[in-house]
XYZ file of C-alpha atoms in Angstrom:
107
model
C -12.643 -8.636 -5.750
C -8.793 -6.911 -5.137
C -5.911 -6.338 -2.667
C -5.898 -3.131 -0.058
C -2.800 -1.290 1.150
C -3.739 -0.455 4.184
C -3.097 3.415 6.955
C 0.151 0.903 8.054
C 2.294 1.305 4.902
C 1.677 5.138 5.589
C 5.177 6.740 6.363
C 7.017 3.834 6.096
C 6.266 2.391 2.346
C 8.198 -0.558 1.958
C 8.207 -2.286 -1.561
C 9.136 -6.213 -0.803
C 5.320 -6.197 -2.012
C 6.890 -5.095 -5.197
C 9.457 -7.589 -6.346
C 6.654 -10.601 -5.880
C 4.118 -8.740 -8.132
C 3.419 -10.502 -11.574
C 1.519 -8.056 -12.880
C 3.166 -4.745 -11.364
C -0.298 -3.420 -9.814
C 1.507 -1.411 -7.261
C 2.220 2.490 -7.722
C 4.483 4.696 -5.119
C 3.564 7.741 -3.471
C 5.910 10.291 -1.357
C 5.577 8.138 1.507
C 3.038 5.452 0.717
C 2.210 2.270 -1.568
C -1.039 1.909 -2.940
C -2.646 -1.085 -5.622
C -4.444 -0.210 -9.009
C -7.503 -2.001 -8.659
C -7.961 -2.218 -12.288
C -4.335 -4.486 -12.325
C -4.833 -6.536 -9.320
C -5.301 -10.280 -10.221
C -5.908 -10.414 -6.723
C -3.292 -13.916 -6.512
C -1.947 -12.752 -2.453
C 1.492 -13.080 -3.329
C 1.854 -9.687 -2.069
C 0.222 -9.987 1.436
C 3.188 -12.359 3.172
C 6.045 -9.822 1.950
C 4.424 -6.850 3.579
C 6.589 -6.438 7.133
C 3.780 -4.321 8.256
C 0.869 -6.255 7.365
C -0.416 -3.546 5.514
C -2.382 -5.540 2.530
C -5.160 -7.348 2.887
C -7.520 -9.101 0.308
C -10.504 -6.685 -0.074
C -12.854 -8.788 1.338
C -10.380 -9.115 4.507
C -10.425 -5.558 5.395
C -10.678 -4.590 8.366
C -13.746 -2.038 9.222
C -11.577 0.660 10.616
C -9.638 0.447 6.856
C -12.514 0.687 4.534
C -11.797 4.004 3.499
C -8.303 2.386 1.440
C -10.679 0.809 -1.053
C -11.516 4.026 -2.332
C -8.339 5.317 -1.279
C -6.489 3.288 -3.626
C -8.529 3.019 -6.745
C -8.380 7.397 -6.635
C -4.294 7.584 -5.929
C -3.758 4.646 -8.341
C -5.275 6.694 -11.193
C -2.228 9.495 -10.202
C 0.606 7.291 -8.986
C 3.274 6.305 -11.166
C 4.039 2.832 -11.337
C 7.124 0.881 -9.082
C 8.402 -2.014 -10.893
C 11.040 -2.506 -8.456
C 11.722 -2.905 -4.458
C 13.376 0.419 -3.464
C 14.474 1.087 -0.140
C 11.819 2.182 2.378
C 11.743 5.740 4.275
C 15.017 6.979 6.249
C 12.215 6.734 9.181
C 9.824 3.801 8.633
C 11.124 1.495 11.631
C 10.155 4.583 13.211
C 6.587 4.572 12.099
C 5.717 0.639 11.013
C 4.258 -0.178 14.599
C 1.835 3.331 14.708
C -1.539 3.310 13.877
C -4.343 5.884 12.988
C -1.613 7.380 10.024
C -4.224 8.087 7.935
C -3.181 11.807 8.298
C 0.057 11.468 7.423
C -0.437 10.545 3.941
C 0.987 12.881 1.032
C -1.430 12.947 -2.017
């Protein structure tokens, strides 16, 4: 099993999780982060760091977020690694409590 970044990260892209990852498994897109399932060691230190609760162990992922298992796997092969914390997107606070953001994901 691996950890998965879900819908809550879209249009926020807080990177608090990146600083604590011991294996640099996060990848960054324009408005979303993903976890590379081949790199993740299931340590779970990223989960409490996410200010929007976007990271789940795969087995704990809510049913309506299951598509993000494949999204994380696919995009992690395309996007660049991020190894240091960066600022959130400028309007992250406006988006942090919104749900159903998949349509806003920039691939």
